Short mmCIF file of C-alpha atoms in Angstrom, two decimals:
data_model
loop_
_atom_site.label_atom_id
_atom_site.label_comp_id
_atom_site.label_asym_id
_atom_site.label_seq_id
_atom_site.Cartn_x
_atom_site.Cartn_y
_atom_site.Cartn_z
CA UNK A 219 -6.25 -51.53 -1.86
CA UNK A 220 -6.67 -54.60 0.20
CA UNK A 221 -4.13 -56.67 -2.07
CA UNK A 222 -3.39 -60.49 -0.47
CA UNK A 223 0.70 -60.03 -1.50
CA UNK A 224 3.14 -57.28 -1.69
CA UNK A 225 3.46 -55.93 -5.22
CA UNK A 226 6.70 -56.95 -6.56
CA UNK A 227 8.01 -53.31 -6.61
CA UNK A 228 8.32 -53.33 -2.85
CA UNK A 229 9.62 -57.06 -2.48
CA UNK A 230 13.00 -56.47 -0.83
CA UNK A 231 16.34 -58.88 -1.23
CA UNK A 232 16.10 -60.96 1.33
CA UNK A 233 19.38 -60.05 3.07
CA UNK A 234 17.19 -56.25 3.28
CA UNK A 235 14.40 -57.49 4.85
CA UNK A 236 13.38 -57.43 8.70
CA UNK A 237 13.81 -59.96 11.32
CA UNK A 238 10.11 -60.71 11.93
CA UNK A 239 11.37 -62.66 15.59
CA UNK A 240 12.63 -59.03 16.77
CA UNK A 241 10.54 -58.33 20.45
CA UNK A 242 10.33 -54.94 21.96
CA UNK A 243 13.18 -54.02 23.64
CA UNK A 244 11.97 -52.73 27.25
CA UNK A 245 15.81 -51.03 28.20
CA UNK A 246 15.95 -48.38 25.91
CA UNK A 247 16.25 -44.74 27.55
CA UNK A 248 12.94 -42.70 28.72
CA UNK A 249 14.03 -39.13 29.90
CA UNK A 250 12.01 -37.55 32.28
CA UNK A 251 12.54 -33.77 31.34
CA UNK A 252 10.88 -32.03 34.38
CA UNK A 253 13.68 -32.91 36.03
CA UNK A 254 16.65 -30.93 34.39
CA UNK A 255 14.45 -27.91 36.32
CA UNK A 256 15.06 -30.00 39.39
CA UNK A 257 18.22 -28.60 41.05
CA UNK A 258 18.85 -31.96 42.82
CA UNK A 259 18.44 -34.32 39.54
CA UNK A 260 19.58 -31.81 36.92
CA UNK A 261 22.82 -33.56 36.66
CA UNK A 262 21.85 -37.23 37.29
CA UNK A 263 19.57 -36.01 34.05
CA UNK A 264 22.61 -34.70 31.95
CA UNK A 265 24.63 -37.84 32.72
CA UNK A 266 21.53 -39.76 31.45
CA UNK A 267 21.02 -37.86 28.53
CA UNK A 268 24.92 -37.86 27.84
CA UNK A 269 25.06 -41.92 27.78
CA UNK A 270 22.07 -42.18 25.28
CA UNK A 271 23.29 -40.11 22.99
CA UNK A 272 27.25 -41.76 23.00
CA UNK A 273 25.93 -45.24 22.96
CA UNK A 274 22.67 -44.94 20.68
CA UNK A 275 21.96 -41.29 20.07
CA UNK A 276 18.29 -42.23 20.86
CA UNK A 277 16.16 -41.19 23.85
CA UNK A 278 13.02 -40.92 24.52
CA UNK A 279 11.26 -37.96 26.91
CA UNK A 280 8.12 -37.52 28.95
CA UNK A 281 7.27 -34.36 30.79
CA UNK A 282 8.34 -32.58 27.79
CA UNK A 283 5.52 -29.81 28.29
CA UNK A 284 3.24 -30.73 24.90
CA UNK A 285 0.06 -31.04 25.82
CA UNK A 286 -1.04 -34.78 24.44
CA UNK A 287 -4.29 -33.11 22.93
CA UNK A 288 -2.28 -31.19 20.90
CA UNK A 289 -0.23 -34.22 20.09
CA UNK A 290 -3.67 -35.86 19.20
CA UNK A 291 -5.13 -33.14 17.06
CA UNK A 292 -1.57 -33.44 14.96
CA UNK A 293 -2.42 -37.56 14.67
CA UNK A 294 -6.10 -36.33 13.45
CA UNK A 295 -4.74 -33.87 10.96
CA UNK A 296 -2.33 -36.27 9.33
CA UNK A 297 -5.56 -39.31 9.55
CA UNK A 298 -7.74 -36.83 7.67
CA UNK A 299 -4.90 -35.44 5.07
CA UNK A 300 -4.28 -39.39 4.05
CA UNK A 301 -7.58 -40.00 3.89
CA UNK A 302 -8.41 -37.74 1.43
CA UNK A 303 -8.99 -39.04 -2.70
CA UNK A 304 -5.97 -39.57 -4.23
CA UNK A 305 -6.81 -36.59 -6.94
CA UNK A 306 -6.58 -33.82 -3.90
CA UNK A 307 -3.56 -35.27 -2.55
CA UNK A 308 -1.83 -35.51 -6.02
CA UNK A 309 -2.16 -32.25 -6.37
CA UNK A 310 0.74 -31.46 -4.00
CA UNK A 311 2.83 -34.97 -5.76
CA UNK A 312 6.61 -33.58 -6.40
CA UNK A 313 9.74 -35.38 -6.70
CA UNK A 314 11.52 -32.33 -6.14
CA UNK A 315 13.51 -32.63 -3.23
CA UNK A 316 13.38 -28.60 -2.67
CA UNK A 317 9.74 -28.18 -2.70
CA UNK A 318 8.59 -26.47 0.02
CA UNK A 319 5.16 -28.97 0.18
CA UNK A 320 5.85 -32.28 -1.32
CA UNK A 321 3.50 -35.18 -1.35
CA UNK A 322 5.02 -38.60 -2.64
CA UNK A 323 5.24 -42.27 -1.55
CA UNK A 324 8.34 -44.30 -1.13
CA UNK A 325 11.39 -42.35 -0.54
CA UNK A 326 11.59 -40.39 -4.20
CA UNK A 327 9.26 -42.53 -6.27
CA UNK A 328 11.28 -41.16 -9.45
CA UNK A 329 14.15 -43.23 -9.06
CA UNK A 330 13.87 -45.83 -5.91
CA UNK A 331 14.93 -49.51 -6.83
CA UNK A 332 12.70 -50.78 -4.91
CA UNK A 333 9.91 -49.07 -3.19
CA UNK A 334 8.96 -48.45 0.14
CA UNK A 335 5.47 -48.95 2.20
CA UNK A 336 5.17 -45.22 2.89
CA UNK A 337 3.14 -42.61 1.66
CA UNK A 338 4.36 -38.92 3.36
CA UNK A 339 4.15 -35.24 2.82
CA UNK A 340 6.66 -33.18 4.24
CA UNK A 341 6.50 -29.47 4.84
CA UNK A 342 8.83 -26.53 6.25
CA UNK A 343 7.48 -25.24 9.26
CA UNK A 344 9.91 -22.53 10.43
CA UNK A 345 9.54 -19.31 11.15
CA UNK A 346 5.83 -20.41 10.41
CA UNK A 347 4.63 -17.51 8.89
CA UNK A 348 6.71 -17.90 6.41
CA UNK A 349 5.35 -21.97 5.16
CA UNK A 350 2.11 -22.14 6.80
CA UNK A 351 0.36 -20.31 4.05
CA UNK A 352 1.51 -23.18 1.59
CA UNK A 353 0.75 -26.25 3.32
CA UNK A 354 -2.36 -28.14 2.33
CA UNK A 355 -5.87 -25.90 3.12
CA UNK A 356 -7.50 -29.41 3.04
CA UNK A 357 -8.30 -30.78 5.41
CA UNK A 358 -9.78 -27.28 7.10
CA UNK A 359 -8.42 -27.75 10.46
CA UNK A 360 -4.64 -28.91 9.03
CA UNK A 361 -2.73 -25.73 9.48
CA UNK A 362 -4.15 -25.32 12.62
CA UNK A 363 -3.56 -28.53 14.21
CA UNK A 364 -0.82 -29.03 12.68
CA UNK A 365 0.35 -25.68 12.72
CA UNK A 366 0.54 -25.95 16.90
CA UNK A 367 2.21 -29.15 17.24
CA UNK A 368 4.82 -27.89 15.19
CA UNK A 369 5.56 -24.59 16.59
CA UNK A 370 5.39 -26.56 20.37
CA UNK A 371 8.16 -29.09 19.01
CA UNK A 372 9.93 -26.15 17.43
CA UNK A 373 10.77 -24.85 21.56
CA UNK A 374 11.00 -28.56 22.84
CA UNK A 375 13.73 -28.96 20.02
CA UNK A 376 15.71 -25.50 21.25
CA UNK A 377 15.75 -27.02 24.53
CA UNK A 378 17.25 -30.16 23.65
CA UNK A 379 19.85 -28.89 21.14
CA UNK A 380 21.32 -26.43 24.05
CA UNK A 381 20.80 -29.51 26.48
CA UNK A 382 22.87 -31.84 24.56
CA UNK A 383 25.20 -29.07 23.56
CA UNK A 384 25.66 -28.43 27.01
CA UNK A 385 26.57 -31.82 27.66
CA UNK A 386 29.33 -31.88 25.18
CA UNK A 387 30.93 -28.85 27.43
CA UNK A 388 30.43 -26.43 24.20
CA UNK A 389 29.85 -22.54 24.27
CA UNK A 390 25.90 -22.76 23.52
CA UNK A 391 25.84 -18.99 23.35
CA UNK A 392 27.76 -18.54 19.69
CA UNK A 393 25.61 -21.11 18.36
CA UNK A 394 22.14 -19.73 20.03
CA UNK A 395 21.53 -17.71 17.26
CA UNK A 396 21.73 -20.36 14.78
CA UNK A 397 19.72 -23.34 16.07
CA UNK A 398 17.21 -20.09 16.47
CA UNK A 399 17.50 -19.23 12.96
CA UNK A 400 18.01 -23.06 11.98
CA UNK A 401 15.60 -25.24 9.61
CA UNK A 402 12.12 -27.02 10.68
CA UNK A 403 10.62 -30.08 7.86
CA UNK A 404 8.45 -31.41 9.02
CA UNK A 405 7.81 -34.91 7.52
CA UNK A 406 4.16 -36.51 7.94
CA UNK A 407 4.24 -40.40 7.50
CA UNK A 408 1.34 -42.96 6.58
CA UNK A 409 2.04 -46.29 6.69
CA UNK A 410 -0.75 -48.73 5.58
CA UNK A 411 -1.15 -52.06 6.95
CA UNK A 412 0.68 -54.62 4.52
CA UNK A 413 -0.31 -57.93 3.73
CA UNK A 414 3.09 -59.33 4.12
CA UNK A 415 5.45 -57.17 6.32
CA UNK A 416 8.26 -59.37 6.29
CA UNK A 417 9.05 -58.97 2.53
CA UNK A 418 9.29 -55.04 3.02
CA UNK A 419 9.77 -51.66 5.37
CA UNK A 420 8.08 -48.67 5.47
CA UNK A 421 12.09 -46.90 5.57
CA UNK A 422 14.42 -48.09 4.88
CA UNK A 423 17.91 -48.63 7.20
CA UNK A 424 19.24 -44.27 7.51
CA UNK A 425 20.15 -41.82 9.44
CA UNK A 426 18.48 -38.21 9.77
CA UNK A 427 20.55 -35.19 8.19
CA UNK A 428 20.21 -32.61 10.92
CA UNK A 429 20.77 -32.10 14.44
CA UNK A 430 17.76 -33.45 16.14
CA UNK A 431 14.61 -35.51 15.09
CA UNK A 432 11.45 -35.18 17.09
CA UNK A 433 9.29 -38.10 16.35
CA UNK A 434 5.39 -38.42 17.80
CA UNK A 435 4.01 -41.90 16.76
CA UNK A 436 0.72 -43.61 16.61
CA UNK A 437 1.76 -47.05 17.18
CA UNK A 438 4.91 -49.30 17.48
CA UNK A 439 7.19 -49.78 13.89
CA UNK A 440 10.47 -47.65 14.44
CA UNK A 441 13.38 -50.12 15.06
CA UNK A 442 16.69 -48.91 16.12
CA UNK A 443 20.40 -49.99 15.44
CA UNK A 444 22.86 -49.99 17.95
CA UNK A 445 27.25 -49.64 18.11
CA UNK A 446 27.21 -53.49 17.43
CA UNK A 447 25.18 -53.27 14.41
CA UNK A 448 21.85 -54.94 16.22
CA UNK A 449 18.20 -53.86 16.02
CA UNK A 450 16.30 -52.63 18.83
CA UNK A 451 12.16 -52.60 18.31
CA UNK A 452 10.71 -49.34 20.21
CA UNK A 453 8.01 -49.73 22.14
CA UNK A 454 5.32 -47.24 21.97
CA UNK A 455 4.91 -44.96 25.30
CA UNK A 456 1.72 -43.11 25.46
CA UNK A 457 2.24 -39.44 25.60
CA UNK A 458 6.47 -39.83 25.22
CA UNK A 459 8.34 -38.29 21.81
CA UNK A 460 11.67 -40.02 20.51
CA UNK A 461 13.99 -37.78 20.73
CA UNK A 462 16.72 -39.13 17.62
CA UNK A 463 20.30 -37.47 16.99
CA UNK A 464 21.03 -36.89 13.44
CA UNK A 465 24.67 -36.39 11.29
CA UNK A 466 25.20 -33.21 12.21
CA UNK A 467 25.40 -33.46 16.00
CA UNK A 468 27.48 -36.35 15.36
CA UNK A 469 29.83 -34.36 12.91
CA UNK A 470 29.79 -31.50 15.61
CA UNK A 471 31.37 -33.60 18.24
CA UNK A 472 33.62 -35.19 15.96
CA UNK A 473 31.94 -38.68 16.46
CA UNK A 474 31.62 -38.48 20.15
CA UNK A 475 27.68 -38.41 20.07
CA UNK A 476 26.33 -40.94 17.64
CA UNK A 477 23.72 -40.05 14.83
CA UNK A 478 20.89 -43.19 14.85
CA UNK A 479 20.53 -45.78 11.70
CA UNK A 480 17.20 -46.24 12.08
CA UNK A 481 14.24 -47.76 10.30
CA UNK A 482 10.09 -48.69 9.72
CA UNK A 483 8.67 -52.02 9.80
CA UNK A 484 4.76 -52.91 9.21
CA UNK A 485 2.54 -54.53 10.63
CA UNK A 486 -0.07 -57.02 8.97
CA UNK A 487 -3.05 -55.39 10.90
CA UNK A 488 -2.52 -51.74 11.83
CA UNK A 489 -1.59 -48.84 9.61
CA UNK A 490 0.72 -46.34 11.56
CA UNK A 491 0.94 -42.68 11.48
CA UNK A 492 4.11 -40.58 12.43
CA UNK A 493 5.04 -37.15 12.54
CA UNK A 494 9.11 -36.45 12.31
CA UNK A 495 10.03 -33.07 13.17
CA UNK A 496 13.60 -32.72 11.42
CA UNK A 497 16.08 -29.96 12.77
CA UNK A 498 19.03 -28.56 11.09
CA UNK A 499 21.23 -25.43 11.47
CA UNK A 500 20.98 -23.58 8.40
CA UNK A 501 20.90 -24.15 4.76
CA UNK A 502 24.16 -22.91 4.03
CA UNK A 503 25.47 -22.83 7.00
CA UNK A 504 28.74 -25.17 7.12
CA UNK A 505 28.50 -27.73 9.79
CA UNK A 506 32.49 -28.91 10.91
CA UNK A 507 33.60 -30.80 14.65
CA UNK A 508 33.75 -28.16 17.51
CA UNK A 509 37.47 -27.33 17.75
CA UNK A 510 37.11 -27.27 21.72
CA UNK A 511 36.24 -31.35 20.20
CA UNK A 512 39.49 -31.84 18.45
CA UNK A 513 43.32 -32.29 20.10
CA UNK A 514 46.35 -34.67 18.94
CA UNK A 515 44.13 -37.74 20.33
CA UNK A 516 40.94 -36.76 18.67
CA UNK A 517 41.65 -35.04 15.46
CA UNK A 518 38.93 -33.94 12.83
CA UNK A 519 37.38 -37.14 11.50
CA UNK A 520 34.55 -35.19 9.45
CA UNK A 521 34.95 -32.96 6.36
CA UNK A 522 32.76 -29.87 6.70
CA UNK A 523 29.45 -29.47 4.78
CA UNK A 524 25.92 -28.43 4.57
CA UNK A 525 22.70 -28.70 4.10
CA UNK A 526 22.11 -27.69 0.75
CA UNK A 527 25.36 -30.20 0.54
CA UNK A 528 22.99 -32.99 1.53
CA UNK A 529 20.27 -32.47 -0.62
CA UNK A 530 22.32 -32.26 -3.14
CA UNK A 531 23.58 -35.79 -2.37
CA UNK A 532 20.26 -37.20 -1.70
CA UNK A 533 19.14 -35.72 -5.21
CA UNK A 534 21.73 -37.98 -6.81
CA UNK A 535 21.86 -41.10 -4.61
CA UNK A 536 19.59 -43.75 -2.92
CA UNK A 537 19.59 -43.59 1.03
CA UNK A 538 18.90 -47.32 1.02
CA UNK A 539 22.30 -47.66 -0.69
CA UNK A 540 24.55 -45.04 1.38
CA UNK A 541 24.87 -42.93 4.10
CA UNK A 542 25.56 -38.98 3.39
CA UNK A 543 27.70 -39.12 6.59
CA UNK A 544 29.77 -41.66 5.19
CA UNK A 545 30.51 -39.27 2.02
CA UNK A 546 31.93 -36.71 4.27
CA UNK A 547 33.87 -39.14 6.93
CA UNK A 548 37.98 -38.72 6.65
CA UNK A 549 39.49 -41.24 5.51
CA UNK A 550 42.49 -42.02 7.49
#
């Protein structure tokens, strides 16, 4: 709307709101994925992929085999779904946190404290056949554009999972059939440029639900928190995705891989696009620690749940306020 201040709706405590002084920090982890099919550097790329994921559970990969005009022509679809009226896209408006196709702004605009600088529409996207037919017919070339992106991240993410499975010296083959059968939203983010981005965020400070996030990105914004409780700003890398672990790869190895607290800031000039592709086993299945993870030194520090657990949570409390993995963390 081209407002000179922040309505007061989004004005955050100050205590919530983001160091504007943060730089970009160049010595984060960029994966180059051709070379786990590189029998010489296939385990120099494990032991890479291992760290990241203990000490951040953030990475990000080139050479990942999407084609960046098909990473593009997702960028275009979400541009042209945001910039249609407001009356076409309010047609899709749900708080419902089980709608298959949900439009909405903020986090859940029914019952945020404060709000956040977001608008989104998120989506299930696998198997496709069964979603695609719901998702928004306008614009004409959505399902299409994004309807490829999606089903490209949907191998890159079956890669990965087995990958980092692989790493944590589990069986991949009993859980195969599961991260096969597993659960695809994908969440489409527009992020307007704000007249004053140090009173607000486009997220707030959370952690992803599943096993793996995907994340394609039209511009700097995503900031990072690492084991000592500081933020990292990520710097944009043309053609990369951020590859970001989520609770229940951290439940899974009983705490040995991290899942990342992560969040958006703005920017004064640009608006920013992003395209999360969230991955979790199952709705019902229940996620627990791998018992090949737990002994008399590392015993079960996670009580088993799932997803329908977490929406259940997330129906019922603010994100901004606490973390579902926190709910389900032992107590000793």
């Amino acid at each position: 709307m081209g407002v000179p201040h922040v309505p007061q709706r989004y004005v955050l405590p100050p205590s919530q709101r983001p160091n504007p002084t943060l730089d970009l920090t160049t010595t984060l982890p960029i994966v180059d994925l051709s070379s786990l099919h590189n029998a010489s550097q296939r385990s120099q790329t494990l032991d890479n992929i291992q760290s990241a994921c203990k000490e951040l559970g953030f990475f990000q990969v080139v050479n990942h085999g999407i084609p960046l005009a098909v990473m593009n022509d997702a960028l275009d679809a979400a541009t042209e779904f945001f910039n249609l009226s407001l009356e076409e896209k309010m047609l899709l408006l749900s708080a419902n946190v089980n709608a298959p196709v949900r439009y909405g702004t903020s986090l859940n605009h029914a019952n945020d404290k404060v709000h956040f600088w977001r608008d989104f529409i998120k989506h299930y996207a696998h198997p496709i056949s069964n979603w695609i037919h719901l998702w928004p017919s306008n614009p004409p070339s959505y399902k299409d554009k994004m309807g490829k992106y999606a089903q490209a991240v949907q191998v890159l993410q079956k890669q990965l999972t087995e990958v980092m499975l692989e790493t944590l010296g589990l069986n991949i083959g009993h859980l195969h059939e599961e991260v096969e059968e597993g659960c695809q939203l994908m969440a489409i983010n527009c992020y307007p440029a704000c007249p004053e981005p140090d009173l607000t965020l486009g997220m707030p400070p959370h952690s992803d639900y599943g096993t793996v996030t995907i994340l394609l990105q039209s511009g700097p914004g995503l900031q990072i928190m690492d084991n000592n409780r500081n933020w990292h700003s990520v710097p944009f890398v043309e053609g990369a995705l951020i590859v970001q672990l989520g609770d229940q790869i951290e439940v899974m190895s009983n705490g040995l891989y991290k899942s990342v607290v992560h969040q958006v800031t703005l920017s004064a000039e640009n608006k920013r696009l992003s395209i999360a592709s969230l991955h979790s086993l199952p709705l019902n299945k229940k996620i627990q620690p791998a018992p090949e993870l737990v002994d008399e030194q590392h015993p079960v520090s996670y009580n088993e749940f799932s997803f329908r657990d977490f929406l259940d949570f997330i129906s019922n409390n603010n994100i901004a306020d606490r973390r579902f993995i926190d709910s389900i963390k032992k107590t000793a």
